XYZ file of C-alpha atoms in Angstrom:
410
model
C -11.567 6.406 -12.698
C -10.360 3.690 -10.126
C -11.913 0.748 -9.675
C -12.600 -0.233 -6.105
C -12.160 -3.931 -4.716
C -16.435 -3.478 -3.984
C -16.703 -3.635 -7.786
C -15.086 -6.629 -8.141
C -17.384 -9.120 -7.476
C -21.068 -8.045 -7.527
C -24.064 -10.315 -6.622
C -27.410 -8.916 -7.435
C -30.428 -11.275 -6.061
C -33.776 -12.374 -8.005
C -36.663 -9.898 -7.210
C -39.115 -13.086 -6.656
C -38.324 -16.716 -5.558
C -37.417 -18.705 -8.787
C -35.552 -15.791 -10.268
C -31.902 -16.147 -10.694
C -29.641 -14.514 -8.808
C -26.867 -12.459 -11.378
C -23.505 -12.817 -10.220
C -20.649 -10.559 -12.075
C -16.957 -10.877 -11.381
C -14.829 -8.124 -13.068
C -11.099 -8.505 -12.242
C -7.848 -8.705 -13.918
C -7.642 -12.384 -15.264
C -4.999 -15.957 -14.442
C -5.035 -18.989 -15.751
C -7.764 -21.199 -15.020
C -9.883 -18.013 -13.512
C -13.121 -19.111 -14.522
C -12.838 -22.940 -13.424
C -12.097 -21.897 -9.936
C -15.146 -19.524 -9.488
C -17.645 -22.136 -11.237
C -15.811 -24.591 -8.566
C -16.795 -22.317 -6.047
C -20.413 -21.584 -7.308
C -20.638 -25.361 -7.423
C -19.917 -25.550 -4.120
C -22.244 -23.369 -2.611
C -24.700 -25.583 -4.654
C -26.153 -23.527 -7.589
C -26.532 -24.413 -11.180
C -25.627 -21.713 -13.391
C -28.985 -21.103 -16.043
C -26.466 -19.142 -18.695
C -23.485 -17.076 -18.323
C -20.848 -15.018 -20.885
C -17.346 -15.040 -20.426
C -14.998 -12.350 -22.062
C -11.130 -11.875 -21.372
C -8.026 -9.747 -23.337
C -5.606 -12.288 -21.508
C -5.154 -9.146 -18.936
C -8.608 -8.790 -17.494
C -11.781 -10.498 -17.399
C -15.264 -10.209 -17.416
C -17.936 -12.751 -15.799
C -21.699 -12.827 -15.804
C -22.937 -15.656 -14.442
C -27.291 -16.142 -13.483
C -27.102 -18.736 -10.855
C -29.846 -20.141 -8.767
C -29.810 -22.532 -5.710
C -30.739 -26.321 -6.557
C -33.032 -27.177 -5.212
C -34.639 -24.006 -5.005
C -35.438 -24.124 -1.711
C -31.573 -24.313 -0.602
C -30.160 -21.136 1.797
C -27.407 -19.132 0.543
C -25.295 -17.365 2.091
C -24.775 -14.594 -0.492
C -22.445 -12.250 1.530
C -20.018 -15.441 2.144
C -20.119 -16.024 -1.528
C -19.383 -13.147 -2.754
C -15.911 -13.013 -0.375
C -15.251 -16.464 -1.550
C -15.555 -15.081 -5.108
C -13.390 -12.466 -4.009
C -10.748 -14.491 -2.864
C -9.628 -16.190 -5.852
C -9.463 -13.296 -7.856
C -6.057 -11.670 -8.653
C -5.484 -8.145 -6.932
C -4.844 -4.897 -8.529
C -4.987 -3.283 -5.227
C -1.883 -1.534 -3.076
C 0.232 -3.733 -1.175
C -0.759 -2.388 1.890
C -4.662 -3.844 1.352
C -3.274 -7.199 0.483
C -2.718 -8.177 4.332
C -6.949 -8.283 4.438
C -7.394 -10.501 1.350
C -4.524 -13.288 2.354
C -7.330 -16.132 3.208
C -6.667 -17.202 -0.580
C -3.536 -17.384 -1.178
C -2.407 -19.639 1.579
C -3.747 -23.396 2.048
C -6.426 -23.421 4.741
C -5.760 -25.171 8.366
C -7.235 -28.566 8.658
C -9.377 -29.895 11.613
C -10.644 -32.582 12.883
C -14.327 -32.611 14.268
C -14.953 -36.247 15.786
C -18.537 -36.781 16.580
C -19.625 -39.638 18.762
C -23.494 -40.100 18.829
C -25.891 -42.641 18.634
C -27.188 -44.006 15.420
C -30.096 -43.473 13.114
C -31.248 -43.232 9.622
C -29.740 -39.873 7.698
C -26.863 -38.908 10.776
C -24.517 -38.642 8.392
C -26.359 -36.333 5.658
C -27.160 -34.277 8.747
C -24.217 -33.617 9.952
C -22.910 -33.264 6.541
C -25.448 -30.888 5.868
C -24.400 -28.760 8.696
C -20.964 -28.515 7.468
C -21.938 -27.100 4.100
C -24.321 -24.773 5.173
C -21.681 -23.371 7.853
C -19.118 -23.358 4.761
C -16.677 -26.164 6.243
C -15.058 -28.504 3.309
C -14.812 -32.158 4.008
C -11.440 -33.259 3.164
C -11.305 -36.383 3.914
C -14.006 -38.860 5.740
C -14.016 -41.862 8.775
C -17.456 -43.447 9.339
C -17.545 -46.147 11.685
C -20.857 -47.750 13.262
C -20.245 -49.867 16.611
C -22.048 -53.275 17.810
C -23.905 -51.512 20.471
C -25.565 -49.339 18.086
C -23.156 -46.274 18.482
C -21.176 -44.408 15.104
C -17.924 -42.380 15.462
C -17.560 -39.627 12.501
C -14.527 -38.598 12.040
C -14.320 -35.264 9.347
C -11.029 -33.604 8.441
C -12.839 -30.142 7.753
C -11.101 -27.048 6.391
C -12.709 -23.587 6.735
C -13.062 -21.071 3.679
C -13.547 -18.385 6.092
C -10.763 -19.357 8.158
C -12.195 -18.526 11.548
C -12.308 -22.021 13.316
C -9.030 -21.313 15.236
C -11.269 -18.885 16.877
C -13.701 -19.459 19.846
C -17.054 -18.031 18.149
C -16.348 -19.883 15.220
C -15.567 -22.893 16.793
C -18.430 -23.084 19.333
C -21.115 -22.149 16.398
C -20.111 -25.313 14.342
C -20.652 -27.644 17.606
C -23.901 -25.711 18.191
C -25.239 -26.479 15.144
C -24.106 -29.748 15.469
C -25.796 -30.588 18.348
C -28.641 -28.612 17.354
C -29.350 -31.555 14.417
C -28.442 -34.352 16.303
C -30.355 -34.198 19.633
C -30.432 -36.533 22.082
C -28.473 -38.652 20.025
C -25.549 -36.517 20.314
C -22.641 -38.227 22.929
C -19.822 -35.507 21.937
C -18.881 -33.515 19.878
C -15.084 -31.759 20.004
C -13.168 -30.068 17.437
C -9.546 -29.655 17.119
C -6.248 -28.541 14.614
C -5.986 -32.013 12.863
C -3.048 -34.002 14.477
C -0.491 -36.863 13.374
C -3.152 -39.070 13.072
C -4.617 -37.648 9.698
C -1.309 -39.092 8.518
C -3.315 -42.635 8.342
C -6.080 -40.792 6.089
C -3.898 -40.115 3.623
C -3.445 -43.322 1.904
C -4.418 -44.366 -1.276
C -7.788 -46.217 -1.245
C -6.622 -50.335 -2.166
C -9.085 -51.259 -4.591
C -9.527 -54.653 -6.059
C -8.331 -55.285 -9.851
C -11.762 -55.916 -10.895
C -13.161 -53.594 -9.037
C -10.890 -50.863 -10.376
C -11.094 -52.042 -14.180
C -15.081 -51.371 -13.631
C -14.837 -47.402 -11.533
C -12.314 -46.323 -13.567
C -12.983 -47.870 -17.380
C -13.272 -45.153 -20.311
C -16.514 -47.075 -20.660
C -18.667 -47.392 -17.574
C -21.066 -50.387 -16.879
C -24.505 -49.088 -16.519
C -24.415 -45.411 -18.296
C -25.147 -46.977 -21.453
C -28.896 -47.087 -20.586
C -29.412 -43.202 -20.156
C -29.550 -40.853 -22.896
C -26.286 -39.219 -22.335
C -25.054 -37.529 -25.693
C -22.818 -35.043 -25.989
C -21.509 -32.876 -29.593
C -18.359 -31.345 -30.376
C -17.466 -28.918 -33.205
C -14.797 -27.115 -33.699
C -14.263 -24.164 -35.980
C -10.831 -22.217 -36.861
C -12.368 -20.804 -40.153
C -13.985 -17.669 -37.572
C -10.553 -16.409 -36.387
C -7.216 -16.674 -37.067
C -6.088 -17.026 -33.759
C -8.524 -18.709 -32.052
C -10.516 -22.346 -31.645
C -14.137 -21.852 -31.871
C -15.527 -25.056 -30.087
C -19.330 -25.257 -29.866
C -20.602 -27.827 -27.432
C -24.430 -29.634 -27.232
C -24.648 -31.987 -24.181
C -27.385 -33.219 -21.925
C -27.769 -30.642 -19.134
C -26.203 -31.962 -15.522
C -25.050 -30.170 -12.253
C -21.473 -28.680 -12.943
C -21.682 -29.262 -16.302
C -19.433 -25.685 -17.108
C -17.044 -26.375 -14.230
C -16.473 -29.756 -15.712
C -15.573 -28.786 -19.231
C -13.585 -25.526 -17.806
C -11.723 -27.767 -15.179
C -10.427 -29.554 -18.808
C -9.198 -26.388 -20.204
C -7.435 -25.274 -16.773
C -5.490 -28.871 -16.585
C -4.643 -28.422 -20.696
C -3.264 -24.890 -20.132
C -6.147 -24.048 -22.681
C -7.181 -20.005 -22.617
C -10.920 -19.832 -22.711
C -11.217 -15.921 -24.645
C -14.838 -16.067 -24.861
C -17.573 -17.930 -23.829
C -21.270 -18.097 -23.397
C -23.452 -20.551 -21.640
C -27.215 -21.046 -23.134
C -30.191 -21.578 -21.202
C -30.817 -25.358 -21.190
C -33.656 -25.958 -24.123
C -35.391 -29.801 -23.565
C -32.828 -30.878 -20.993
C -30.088 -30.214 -23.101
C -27.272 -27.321 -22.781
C -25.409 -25.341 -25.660
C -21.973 -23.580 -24.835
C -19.819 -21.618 -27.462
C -16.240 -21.207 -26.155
C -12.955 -19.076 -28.028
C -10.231 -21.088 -27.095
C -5.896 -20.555 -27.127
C -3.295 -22.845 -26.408
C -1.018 -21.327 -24.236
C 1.373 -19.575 -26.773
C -1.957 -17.436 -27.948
C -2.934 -20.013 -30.788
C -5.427 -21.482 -32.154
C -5.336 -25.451 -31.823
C -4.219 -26.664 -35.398
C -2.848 -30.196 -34.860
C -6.018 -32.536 -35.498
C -4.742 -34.897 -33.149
C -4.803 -32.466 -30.393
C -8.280 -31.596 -31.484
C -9.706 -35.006 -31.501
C -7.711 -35.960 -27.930
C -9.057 -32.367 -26.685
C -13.040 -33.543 -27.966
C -12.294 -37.187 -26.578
C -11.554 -36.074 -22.887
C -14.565 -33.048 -22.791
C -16.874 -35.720 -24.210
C -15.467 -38.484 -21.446
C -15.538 -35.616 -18.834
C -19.059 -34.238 -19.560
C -20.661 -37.444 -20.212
C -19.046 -39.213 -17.097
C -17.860 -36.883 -14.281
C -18.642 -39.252 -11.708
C -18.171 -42.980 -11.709
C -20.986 -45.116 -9.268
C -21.103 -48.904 -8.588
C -21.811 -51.203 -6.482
C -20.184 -54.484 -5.579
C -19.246 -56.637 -2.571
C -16.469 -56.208 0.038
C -16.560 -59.606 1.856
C -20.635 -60.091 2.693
C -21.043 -56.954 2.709
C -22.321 -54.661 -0.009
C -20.521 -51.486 -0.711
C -21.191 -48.747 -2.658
C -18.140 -46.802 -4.488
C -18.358 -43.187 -5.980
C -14.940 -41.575 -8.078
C -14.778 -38.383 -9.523
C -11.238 -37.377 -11.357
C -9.242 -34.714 -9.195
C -8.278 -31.438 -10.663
C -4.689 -31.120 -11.543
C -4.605 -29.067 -8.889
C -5.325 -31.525 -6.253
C -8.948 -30.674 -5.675
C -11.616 -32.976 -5.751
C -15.397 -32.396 -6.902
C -17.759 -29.939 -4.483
C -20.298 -32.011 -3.031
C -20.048 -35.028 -3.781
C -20.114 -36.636 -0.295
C -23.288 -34.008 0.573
C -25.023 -35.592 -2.630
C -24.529 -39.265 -1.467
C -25.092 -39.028 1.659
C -28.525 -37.162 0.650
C -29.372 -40.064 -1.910
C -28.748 -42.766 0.676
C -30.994 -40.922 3.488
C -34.018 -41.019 0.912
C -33.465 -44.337 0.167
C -33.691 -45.278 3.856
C -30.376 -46.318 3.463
C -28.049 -47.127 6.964
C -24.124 -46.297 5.542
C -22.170 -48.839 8.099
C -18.902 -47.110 7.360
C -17.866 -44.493 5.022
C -14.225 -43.196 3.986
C -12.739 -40.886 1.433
C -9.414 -41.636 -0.268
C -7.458 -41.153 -3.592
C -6.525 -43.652 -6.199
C -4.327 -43.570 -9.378
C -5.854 -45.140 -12.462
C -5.664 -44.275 -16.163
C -2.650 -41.943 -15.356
C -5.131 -39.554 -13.396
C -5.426 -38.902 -9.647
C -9.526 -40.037 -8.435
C -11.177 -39.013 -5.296
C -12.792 -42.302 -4.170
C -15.511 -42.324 -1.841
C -16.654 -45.743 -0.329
C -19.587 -46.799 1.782
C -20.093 -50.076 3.597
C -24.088 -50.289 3.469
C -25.734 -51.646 6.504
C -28.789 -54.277 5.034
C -31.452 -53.325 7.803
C -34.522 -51.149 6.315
C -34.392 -49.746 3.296
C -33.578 -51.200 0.663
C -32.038 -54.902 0.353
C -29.263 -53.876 -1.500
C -27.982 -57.996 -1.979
C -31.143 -58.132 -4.811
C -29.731 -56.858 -8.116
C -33.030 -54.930 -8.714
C -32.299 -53.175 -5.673
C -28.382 -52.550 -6.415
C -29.375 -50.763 -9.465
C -32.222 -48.608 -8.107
C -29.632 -47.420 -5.435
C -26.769 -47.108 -8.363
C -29.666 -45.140 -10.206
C -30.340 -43.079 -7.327
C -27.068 -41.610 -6.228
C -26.241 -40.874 -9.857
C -29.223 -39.298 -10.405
C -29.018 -36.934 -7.024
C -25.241 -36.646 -8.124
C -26.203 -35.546 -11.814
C -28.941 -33.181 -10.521
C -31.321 -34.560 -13.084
């Protein structure tokens, strides 16, 4: 019997609010598979409760129980379940391919500059918008003017790939103006131009301030109860790495150790995810190197431990120091081999800094090299009226505190 492409992904909702939402993916397998759909599921901003993972090397199968954190986030289901879709590998006739092609090419990128007045939060809100309407923020230009005015610039791509058309298009400013009210000046959208060439840079970070973001050992996480235990096992198979993981429960914590795997060219055979047990999360994972062996060398097994415990324990680096007078706040998450940065991240801020009554003065996205990996680096110039004083150190930490914390999902 023939499988249709229906049967590929299948999303089957909770019957009462609070129950998870079972999301199955049954498709023929590629490498690194299961870190790109736990990227998307991240993205859409669910936390996966437990899951199972099961592959030949030829085809897969996925069971993942999701729900939306917090709870009372929308989801767009039916979009998920075609972004699922879109990453998986075809078995289909050639002739259906020409409907599925919004994967396999890279996205167009606009540029949505909003011009507005200024107040407490604009920026979550807008960014806010963006998610919910499934628009990617690639790269970010915040700038607040004396006369109390901020220009937003967002280089947005579109997972559904629809903003080149008119209903697409006018929705987004809709909703845009929808959240901003009367504060709303304009609000235009456009195919990004030569000027995202001047986004591109790497962010120029101090010496100092770079030794702190970047260090193996960050200033600060020492105080929370991070631990995280690796064992691994080739006594259970002859041809595989049994690695069984304990490590305090976060947001993304699967797509974090996964994304390791996919930039190792590690095979992940089997897995299973446990239901977190007193804040603390259990996975069992069947691992390969890429020749279809299991990982022998104990120096590859120690460097392989080092960089999951590193990863899982620290997937996002947050300090604050000072730029000039000023006070900025910098976030840094490691970028995927790939070239993709972390889901979120500048959603999470952003929210963090809008409950701390927080005014962001300017905000940009950028990429550094340290520590011969690629970081996204997201900076924010904090404006010292309401809120917070963030010049106090008491006050520097609670926001540090904060934003990790709203980051973490804890």
């Amino acid at each position: 019997m023939r499988m249709s492409w229906e049967d590929v992904v299948l999303i089957e909702e909770g019957k009462t609010s609070g129950d998870p939402t079972v999301v199955t993916v049954n498709c023929p397998d590629k490498a690194g598979l299961g870190c790109d759909l736990l990227r998307i599921v991240l993205e859409f901003g669910l936390y996966v409760t437990r899951g199972d993972f099961s592959t030949d090397g030829k085809w897969c199968y996925i069971v993942l129980w999701v729900v939306p954190c917090p709870i009372s986030l929308r989801v767009d289901w039916e979009n998920l379940n075609k972004r699922l879709l879109s990453c998986c590998p075809s078995f289909l006739p050639t002739f259906y391919l020409n409907q599925l092609t919004i994967g396999s090419k890279p996205p167009s990128l606009y540029l949505l500059t909003v011009f507005s007045l200024d107040r407490k939060g604009l920026i979550h809100d807008v960014t806010e918008v963006l998610c919910e309407l499934d628009l990617s923020i690639q790269r970010v230009k915040v700038t607040t003017t004396p006369d109390g005015k901020v220009l937003d610039l967002f280089f947005i791509t579109d997972a559904m790939d629809q903003l080149h058309t008119k209903i697409r298009c006018e929705e987004t400013r809709e909703h845009l103006r929808v959240i901003l009210g009367e504060c709303c000046i304009s609000c235009k959208l456009q195919l990004a131009g030569p000027e995202y060439d001047s986004q591109q840079g790497h962010s120029c970070i101090s010496e100092d301030v770079a030794e702190e973001l970047f260090s193996s050992v960050v200033v600060g996480k020492e105080e929370q109860p991070n631990k995280a235990s690796i064992t691994v096992d080739n006594q259970l198979s002859p041809t595989h790495t049994l690695l069984q993981i304990k490590c305090l429960d976060q947001k993304g914590l699967i797509y974090d150790a996964l994304k390791i795997f996919k930039d190792c060219d590690l095979r992940v055979l089997h897995g299973r995810f446990y239901v977190s047990v007193n804040g603390y999360r259990n996975l069992d994972l069947f691992i390969q190197m890429e020749d279809g062996k299991e990982i022998a060398d104990k120096d590859s097994q120690v460097a392989l431990c080092s960089r999951l415990k590193e990863e899982m324990l620290h997937p996002l680096r947050v300090i604050i120091t000072n730029r000039g007078p000023d006070t900025e706040l910098l976030v840094a998450n490691r970028v995927e081999l790939s070239g993709k940065g972390r889901p979120r991240v500048f959603y999470d801020v952003t929210l963090a800094l809008k409950r701390l009554r927080i005014c962001v003065f300017s905000a940009e996205i950028g990429r550094h090299s340290a520590s011969n990996h690629e970081w996204e680096v997201y900076r924010f110039l904090l404006n010292e009226t309401g809120g917070l004083l963030s010049t106090s150190n008491t006050a520097k930490h609670d926001i540090v505190y904060e934003v990790s914390r709203t980051l973490m999902g804890w």
